[in-house]
mmCIF file of C-alpha atoms in Angstrom:
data_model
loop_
_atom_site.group_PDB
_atom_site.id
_atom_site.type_symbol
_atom_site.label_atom_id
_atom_site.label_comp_id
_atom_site.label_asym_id
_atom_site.label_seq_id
_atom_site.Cartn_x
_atom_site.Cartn_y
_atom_site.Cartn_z
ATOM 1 C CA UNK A 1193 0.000 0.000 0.000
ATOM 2 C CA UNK A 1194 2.847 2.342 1.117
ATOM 3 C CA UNK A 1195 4.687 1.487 -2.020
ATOM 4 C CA UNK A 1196 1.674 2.022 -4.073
ATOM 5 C CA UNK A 1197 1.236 5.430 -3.023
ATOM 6 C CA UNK A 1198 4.831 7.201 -2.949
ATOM 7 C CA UNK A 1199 5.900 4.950 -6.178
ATOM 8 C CA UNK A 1200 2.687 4.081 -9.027
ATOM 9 C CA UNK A 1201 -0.246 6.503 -8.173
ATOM 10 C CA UNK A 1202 1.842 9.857 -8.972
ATOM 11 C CA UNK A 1203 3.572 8.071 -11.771
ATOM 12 C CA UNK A 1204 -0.144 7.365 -13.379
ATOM 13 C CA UNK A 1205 -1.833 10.704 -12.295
ATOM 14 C CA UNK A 1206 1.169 12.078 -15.019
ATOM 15 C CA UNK A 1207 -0.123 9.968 -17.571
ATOM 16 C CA UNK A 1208 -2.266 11.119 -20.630
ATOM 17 C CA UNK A 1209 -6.162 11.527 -19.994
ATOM 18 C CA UNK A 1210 -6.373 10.192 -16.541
ATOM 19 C CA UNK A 1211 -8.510 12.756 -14.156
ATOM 20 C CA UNK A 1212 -8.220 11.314 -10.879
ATOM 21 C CA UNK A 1213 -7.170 7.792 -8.618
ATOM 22 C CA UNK A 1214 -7.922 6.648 -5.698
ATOM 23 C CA UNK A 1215 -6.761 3.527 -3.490
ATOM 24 C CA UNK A 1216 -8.819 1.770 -2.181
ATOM 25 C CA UNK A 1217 -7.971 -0.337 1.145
ATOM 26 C CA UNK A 1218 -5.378 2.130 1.913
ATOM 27 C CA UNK A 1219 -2.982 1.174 4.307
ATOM 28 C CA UNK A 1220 -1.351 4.969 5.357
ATOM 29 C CA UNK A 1221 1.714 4.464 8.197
ATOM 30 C CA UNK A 1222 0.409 6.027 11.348
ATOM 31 C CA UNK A 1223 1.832 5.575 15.245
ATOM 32 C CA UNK A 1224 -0.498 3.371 16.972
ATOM 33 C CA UNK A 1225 -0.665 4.103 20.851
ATOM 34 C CA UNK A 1226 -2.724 1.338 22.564
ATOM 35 C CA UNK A 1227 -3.651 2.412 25.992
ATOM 36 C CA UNK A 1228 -4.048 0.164 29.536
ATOM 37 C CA UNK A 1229 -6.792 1.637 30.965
ATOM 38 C CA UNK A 1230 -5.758 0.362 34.444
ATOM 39 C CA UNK A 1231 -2.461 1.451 34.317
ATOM 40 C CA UNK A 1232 -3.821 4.958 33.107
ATOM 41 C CA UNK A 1233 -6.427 4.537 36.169
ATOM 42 C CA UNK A 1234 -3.158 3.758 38.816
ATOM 43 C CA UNK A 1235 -1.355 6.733 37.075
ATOM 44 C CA UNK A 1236 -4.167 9.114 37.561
ATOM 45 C CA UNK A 1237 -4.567 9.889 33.992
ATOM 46 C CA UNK A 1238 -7.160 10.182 31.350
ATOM 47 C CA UNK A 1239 -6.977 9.558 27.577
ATOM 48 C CA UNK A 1240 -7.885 12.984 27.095
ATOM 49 C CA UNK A 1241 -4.452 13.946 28.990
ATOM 50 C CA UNK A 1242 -2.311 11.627 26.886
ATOM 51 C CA UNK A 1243 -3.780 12.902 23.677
ATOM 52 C CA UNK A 1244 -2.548 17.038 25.037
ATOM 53 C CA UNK A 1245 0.430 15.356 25.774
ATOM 54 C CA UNK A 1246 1.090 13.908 22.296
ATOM 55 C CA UNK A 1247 -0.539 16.871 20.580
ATOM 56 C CA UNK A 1248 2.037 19.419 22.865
ATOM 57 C CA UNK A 1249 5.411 17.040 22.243
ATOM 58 C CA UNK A 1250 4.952 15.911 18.513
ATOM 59 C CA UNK A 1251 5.047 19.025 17.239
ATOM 60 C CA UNK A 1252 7.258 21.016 14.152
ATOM 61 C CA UNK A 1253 8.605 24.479 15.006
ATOM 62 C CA UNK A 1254 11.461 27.047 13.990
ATOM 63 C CA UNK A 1255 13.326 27.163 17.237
ATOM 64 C CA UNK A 1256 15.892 30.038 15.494
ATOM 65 C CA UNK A 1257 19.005 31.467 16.976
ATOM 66 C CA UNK A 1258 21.052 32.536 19.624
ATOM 67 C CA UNK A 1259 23.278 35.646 19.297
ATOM 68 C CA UNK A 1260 22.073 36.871 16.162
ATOM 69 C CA UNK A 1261 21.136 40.402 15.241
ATOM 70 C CA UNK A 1262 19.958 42.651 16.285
ATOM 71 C CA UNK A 1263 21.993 42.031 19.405
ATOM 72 C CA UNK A 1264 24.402 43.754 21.862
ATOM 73 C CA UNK A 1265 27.517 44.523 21.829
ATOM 74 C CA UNK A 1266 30.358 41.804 23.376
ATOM 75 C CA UNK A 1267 28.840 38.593 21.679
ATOM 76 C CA UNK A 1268 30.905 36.883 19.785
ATOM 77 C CA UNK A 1269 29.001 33.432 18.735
ATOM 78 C CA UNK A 1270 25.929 32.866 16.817
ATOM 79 C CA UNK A 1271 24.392 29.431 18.050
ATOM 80 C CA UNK A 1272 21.600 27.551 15.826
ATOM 81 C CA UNK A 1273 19.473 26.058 17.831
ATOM 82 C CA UNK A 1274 17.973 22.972 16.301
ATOM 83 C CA UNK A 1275 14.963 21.262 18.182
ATOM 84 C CA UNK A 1276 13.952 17.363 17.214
ATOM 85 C CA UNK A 1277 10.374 18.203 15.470
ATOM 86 C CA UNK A 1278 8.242 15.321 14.805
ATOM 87 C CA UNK A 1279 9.256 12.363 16.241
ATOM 88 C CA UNK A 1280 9.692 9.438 13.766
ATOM 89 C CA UNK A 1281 9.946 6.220 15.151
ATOM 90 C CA UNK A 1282 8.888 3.931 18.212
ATOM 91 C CA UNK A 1283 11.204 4.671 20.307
ATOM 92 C CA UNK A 1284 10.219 8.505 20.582
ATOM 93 C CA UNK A 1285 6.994 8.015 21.316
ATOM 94 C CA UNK A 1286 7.405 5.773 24.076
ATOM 95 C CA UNK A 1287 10.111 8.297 26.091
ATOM 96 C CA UNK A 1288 7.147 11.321 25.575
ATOM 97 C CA UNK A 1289 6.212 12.584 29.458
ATOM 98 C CA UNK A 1290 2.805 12.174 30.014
ATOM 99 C CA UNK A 1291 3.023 13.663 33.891
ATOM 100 C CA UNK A 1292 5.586 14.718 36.278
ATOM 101 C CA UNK A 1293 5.847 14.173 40.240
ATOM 102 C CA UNK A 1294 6.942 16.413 42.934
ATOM 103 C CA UNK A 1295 9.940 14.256 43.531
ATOM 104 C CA UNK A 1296 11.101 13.890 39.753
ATOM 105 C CA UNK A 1297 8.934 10.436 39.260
ATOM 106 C CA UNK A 1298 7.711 10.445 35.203
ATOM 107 C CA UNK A 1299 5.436 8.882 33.606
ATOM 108 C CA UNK A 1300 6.258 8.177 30.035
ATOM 109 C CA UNK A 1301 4.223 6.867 27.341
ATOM 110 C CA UNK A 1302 5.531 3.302 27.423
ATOM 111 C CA UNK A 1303 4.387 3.083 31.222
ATOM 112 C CA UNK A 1304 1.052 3.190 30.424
ATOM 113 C CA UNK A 1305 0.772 2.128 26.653
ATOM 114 C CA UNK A 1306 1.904 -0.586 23.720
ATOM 115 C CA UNK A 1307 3.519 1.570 21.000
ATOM 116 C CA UNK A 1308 3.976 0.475 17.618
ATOM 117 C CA UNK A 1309 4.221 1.629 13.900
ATOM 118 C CA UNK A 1310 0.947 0.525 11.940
ATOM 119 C CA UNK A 1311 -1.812 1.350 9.493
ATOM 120 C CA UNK A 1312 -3.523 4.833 10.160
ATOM 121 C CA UNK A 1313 -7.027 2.890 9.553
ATOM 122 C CA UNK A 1314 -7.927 -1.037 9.715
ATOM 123 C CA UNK A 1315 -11.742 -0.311 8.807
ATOM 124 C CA UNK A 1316 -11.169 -1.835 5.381
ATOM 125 C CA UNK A 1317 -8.546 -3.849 3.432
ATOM 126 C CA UNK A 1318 -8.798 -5.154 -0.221
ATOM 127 C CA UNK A 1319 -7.587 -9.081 -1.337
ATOM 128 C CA UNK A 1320 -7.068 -10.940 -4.137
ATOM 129 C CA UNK A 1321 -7.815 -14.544 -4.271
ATOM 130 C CA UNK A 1322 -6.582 -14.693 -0.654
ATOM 131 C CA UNK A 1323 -3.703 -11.974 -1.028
ATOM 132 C CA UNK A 1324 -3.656 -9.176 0.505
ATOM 133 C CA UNK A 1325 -3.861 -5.796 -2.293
ATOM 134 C CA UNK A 1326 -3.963 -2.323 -3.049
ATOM 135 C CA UNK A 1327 -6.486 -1.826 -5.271
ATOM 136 C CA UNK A 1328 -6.121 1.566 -7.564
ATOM 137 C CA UNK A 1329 -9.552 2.921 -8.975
ATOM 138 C CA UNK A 1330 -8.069 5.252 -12.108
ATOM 139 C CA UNK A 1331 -10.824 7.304 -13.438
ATOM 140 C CA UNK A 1332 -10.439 9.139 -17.018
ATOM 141 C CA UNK A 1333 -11.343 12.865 -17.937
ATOM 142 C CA UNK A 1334 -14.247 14.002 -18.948
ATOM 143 C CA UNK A 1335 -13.995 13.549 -23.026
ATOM 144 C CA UNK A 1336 -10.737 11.673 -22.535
ATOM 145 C CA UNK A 1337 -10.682 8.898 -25.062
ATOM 146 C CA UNK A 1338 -11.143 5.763 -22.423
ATOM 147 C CA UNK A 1339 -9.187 3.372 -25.069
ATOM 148 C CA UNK A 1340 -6.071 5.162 -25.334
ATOM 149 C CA UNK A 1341 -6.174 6.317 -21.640
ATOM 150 C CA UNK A 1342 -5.833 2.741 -20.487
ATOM 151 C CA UNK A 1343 -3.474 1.789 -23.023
ATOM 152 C CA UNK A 1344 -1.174 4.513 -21.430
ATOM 153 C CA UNK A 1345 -2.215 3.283 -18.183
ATOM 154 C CA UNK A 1346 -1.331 -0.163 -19.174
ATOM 155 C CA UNK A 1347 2.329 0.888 -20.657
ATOM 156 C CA UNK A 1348 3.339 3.159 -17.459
ATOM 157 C CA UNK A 1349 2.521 0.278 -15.772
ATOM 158 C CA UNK A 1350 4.712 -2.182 -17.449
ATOM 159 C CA UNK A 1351 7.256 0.522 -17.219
ATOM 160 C CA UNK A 1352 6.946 0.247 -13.224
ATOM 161 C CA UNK A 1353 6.647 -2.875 -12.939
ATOM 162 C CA UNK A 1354 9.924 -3.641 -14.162
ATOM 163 C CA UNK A 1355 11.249 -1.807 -10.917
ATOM 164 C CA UNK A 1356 9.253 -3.988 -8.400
ATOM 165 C CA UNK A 1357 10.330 -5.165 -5.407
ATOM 166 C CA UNK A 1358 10.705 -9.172 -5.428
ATOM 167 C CA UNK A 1359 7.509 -10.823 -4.692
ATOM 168 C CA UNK A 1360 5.650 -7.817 -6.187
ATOM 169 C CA UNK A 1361 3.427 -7.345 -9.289
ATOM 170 C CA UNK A 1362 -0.178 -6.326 -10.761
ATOM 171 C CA UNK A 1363 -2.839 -7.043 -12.283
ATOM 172 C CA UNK A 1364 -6.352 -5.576 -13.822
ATOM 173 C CA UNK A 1365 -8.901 -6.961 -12.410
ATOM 174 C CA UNK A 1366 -11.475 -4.811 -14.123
ATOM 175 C CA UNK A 1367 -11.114 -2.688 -17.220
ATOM 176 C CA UNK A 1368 -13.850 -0.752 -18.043
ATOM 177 C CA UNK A 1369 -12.385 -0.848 -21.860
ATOM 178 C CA UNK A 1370 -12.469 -4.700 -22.849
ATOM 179 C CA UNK A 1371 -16.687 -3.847 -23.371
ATOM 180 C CA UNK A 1372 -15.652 -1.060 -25.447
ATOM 181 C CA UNK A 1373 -12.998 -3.122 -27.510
ATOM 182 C CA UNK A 1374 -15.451 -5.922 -27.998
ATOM 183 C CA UNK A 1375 -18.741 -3.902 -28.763
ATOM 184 C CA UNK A 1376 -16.787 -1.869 -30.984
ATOM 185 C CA UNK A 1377 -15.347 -4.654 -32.936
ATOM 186 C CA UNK A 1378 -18.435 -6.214 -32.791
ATOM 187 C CA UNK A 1379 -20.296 -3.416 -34.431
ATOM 188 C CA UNK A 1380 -17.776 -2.664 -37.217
ATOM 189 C CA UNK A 1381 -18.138 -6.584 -38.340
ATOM 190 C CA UNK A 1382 -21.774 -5.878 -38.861
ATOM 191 C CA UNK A 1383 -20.845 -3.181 -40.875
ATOM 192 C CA UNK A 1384 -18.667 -5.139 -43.121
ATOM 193 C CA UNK A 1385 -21.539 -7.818 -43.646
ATOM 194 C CA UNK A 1386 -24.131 -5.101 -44.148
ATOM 195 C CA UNK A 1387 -22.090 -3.750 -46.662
ATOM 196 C CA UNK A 1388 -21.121 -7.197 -48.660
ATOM 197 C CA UNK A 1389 -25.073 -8.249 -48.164
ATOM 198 C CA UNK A 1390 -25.834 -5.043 -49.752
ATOM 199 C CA UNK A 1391 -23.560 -5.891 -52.792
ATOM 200 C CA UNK A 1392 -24.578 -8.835 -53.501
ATOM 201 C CA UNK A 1393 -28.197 -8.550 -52.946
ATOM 202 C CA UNK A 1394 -27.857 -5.520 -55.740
ATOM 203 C CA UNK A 1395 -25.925 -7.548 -58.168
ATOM 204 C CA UNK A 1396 -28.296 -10.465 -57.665
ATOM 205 C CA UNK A 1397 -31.586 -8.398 -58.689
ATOM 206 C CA UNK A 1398 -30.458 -6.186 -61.291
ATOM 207 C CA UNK A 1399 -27.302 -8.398 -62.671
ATOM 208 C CA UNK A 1400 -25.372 -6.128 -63.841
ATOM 209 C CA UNK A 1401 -22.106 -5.273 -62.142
ATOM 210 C CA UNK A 1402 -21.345 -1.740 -63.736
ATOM 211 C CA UNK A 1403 -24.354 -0.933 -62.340
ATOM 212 C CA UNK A 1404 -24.559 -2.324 -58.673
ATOM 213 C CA UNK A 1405 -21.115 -0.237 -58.447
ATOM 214 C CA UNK A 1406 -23.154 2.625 -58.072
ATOM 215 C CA UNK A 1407 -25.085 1.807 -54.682
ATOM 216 C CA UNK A 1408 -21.416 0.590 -53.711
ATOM 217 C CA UNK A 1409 -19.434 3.294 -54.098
ATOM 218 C CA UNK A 1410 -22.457 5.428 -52.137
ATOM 219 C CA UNK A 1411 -21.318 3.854 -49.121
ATOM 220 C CA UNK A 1412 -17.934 5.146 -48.942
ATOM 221 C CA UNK A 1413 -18.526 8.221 -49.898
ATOM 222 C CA UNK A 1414 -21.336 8.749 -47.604
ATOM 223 C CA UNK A 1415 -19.022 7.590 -45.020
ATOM 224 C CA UNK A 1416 -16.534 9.426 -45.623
ATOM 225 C CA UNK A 1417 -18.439 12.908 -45.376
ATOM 226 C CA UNK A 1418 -20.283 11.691 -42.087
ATOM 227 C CA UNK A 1419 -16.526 10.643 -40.426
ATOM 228 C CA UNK A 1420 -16.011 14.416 -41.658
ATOM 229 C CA UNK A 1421 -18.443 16.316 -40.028
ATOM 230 C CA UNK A 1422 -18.185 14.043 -36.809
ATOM 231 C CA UNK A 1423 -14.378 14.851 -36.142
ATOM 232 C CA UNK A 1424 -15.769 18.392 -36.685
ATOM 233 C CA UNK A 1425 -18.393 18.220 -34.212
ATOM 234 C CA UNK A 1426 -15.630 16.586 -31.820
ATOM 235 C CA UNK A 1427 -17.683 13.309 -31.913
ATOM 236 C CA UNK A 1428 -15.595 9.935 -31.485
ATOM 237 C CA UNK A 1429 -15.670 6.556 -33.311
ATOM 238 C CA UNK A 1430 -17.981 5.162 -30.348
ATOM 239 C CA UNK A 1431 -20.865 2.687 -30.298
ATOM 240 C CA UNK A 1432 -23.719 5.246 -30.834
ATOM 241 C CA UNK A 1433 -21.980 6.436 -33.756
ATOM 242 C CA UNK A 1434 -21.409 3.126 -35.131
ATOM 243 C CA UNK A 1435 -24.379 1.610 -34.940
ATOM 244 C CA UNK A 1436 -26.421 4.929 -36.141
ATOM 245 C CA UNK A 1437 -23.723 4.485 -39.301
ATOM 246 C CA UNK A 1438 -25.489 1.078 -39.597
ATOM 247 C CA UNK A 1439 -29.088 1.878 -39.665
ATOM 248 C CA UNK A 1440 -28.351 4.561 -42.589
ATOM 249 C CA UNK A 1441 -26.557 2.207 -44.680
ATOM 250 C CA UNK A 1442 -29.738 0.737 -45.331
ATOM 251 C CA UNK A 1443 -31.275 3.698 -46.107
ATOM 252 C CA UNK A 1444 -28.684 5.385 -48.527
ATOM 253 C CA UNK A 1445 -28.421 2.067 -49.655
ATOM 254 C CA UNK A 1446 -32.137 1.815 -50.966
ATOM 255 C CA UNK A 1447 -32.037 5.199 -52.712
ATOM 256 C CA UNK A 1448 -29.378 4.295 -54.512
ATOM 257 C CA UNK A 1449 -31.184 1.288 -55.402
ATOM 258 C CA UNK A 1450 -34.438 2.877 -56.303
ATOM 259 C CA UNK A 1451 -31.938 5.931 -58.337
ATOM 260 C CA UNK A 1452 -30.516 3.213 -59.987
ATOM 261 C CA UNK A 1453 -33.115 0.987 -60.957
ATOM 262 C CA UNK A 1454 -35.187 4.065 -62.470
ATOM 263 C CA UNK A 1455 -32.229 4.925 -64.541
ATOM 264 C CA UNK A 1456 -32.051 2.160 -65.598
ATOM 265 C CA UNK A 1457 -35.688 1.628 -66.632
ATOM 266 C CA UNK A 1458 -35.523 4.820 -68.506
ATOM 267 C CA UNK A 1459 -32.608 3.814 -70.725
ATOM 268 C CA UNK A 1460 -34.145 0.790 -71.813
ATOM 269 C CA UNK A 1461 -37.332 1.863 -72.373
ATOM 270 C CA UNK A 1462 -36.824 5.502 -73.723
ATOM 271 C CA UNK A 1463 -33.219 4.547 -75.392
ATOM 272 C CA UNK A 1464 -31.404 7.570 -73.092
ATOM 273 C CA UNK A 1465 -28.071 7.740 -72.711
ATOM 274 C CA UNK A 1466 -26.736 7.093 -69.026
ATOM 275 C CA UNK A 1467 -26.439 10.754 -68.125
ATOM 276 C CA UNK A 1468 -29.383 11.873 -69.359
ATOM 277 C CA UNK A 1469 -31.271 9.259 -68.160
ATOM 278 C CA UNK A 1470 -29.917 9.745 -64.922
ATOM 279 C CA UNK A 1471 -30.769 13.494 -65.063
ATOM 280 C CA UNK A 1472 -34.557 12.589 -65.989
ATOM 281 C CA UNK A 1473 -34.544 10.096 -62.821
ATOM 282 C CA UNK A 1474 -33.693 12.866 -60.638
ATOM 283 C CA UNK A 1475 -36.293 14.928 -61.652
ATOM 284 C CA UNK A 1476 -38.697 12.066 -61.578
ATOM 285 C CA UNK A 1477 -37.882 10.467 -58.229
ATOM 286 C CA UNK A 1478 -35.081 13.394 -56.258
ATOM 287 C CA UNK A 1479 -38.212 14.780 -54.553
ATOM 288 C CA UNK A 1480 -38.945 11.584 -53.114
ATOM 289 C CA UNK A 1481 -35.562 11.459 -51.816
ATOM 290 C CA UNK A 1482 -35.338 14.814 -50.776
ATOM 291 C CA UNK A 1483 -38.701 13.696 -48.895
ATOM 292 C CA UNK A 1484 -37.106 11.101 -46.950
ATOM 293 C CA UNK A 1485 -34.284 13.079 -45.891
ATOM 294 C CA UNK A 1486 -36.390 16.000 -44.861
ATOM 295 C CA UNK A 1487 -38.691 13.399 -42.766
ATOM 296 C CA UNK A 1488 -35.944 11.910 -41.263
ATOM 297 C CA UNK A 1489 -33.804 15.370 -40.482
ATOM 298 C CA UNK A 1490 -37.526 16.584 -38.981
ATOM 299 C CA UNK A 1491 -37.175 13.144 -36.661
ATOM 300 C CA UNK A 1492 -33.887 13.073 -35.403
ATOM 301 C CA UNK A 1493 -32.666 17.033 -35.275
ATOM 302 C CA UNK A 1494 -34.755 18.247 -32.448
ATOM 303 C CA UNK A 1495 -33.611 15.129 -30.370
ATOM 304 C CA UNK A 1496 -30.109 17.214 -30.436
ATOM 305 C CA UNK A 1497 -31.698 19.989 -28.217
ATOM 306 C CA UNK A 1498 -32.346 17.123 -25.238
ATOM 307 C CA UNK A 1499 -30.572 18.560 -22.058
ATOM 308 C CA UNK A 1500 -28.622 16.469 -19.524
ATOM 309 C CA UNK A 1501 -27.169 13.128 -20.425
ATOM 310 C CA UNK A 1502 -30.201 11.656 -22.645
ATOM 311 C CA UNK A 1503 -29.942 15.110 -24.923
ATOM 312 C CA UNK A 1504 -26.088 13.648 -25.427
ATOM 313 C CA UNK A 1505 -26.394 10.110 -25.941
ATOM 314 C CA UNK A 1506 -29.149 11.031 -28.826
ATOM 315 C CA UNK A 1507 -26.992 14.339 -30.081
ATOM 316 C CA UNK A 1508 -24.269 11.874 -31.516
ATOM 317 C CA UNK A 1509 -26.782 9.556 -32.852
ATOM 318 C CA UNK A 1510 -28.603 12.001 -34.916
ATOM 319 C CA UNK A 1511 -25.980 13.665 -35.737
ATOM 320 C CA UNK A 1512 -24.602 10.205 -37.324
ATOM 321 C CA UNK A 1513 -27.679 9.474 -39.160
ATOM 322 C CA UNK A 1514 -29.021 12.805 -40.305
ATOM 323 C CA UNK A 1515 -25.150 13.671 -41.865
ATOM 324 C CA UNK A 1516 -25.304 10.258 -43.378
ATOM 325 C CA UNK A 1517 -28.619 10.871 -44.702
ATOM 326 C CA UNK A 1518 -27.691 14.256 -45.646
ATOM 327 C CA UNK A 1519 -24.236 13.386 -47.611
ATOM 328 C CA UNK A 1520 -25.845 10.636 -49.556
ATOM 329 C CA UNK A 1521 -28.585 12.465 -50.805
ATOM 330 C CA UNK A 1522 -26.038 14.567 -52.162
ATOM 331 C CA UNK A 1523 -23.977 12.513 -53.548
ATOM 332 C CA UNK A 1524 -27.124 10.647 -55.298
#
């Protein structure tokens, strides 16, 4: 515990992102004085004396100097005088004079108490699997990306760790991040397979692979202007974002199907060319889209005005889905 607290919790309150940490089970040094009450009784004494006693002779103070100036005139010495200040060890505690007698009898600490150097507090204590621990709670800054804040964590300890005393080391019993890793990961393989299901289901009903490239290459772009405007907004790569990313593939996805499939209608039937075709789809069918996008903006947007913590878990998700949205009716 001692170690803990002088050697790896000022080492990890430097590191990147980390706001606060506390130990838990903490095991301070403190002088433990463990009174007799009968031998106080047979001294005459109280606790309440004892305590004055420690509080008057454990004390730090600037004793100063003898002979210095101002001074008068024939001194020729300037003493220093140095006092002991707080006492540090057993020892000291036990010689402090708790009460004098009229014929030079003391009565010291030891005379009426078992001294000895211990833990400031023995309410609590923290084990592991039968060991006794010091547990560190490290808690990240507000907005501090949690990821990278315990991978820091996780390197200054393997830099401190090399320094251990023998018989010494650590663990992580709980990381707040592994459900972050793993929904995270999670969430971008569903991506993948939304986006290969939307491929192939494409090419299967129109069967013609210059022209499922177009709802392909909407997905991209569409992300790549919503990854945009959420580093602008100072959003992060998180699992609201993510999984609002995956409810508007679906629906850029299907405007770009029903885009496509018009266009494509038009140039077999009317004998267009591609662009013009594709202009004459627009004006048949972009109000339509510009419908959806409006309904959908007129859904999400005013969820972005929500105070307190609600008003911020839905701000990044309809901000995700409405720039989505937004971008690939553009690019459409």
């Amino acid at each position: 515990s001692n170690y803990a607290t002088t050697q790896v919790k000022d080492a990890l309150a430097r590191t990147n992102g980390v706001g606060s940490i506390t130990i838990f089970g903490a095991k301070d040094f403190g002088m433990r004085i463990w009174l007799d009450p009968a031998k106080l009784r047979s001294r005459g004494l109280t606790t309440d004396e004892v305590v004055a006693a420690l509080r008057e002779q454990n004390v730090q103070v600037a004793a100063g100097t003898i002979g210095a100036p101002p001074i008068a005139a024939g001194l020729n010495f300037q003493y220093t005088v140095t006092t002991l200040g707080r006492l540090v060890d057993v020892s000291q505690f036990e010689n402090i004079i708790l009460k004098a007698g009229t014929q030079g009898e003391l009565v010291r600490v030891r005379d009426v108490a078992r001294v000895e150097l211990g833990a400031q507090n023995y309410t609590w204590y923290v084990q592991q699997d039968g060991n006794p621990t010091s547990m560190l709670g490290i808690y990240a800054l507000p907005g501090a990306n949690a990821v990278e804040v315990a991978n820091d964590v996780t390197a200054t300890m393997d830099e401190l760790s090399a320094r251990f005393p023998q018989g010494l080391e650590y663990e992580v019993p709980y990381d707040a991040t592994r459900y972050i890793r793993q929904s995270v990961k999670e969430v971008v393989t569903t991506l993948m397979i939304a986006v290969l299901l939307v491929i192939l289901v494409v090419y299967i009903f129109l069967q013609d692979f210059r022209t499922t490239l177009v709802p392909t290459f909407a997905i991209p772009v569409s992300l790549i202007g919503t990854f945009s405007v959420l580093l602008a907004a100072g959003f992060s790569i998180n699992n609201l974002t993510l999984f609002g990313l995956i409810l508007a593939i679906g629906i850029v996805v299907d405007d770009a199907i029903m885009v496509t499939e018009n266009t494509m209608r038009i140039m077999k039937d009317e004998g267009l060319g591609p662009k013009e075709a594709a202009e004459k789809t627009m004006h048949e069918v972009g109000g339509a889209v510009v419908a959806t996008t409006a309904v959908l903006l007129a859904v999400f947007v005013p969820t972005m005005a929500m105070p307190g913590m609600t008003g911020l878990l839905y701000r990044q998700f309809a901000v995700t889905i409405s720039t989505l949205r937004h971008v690939a009716t553009s690019a459409q």
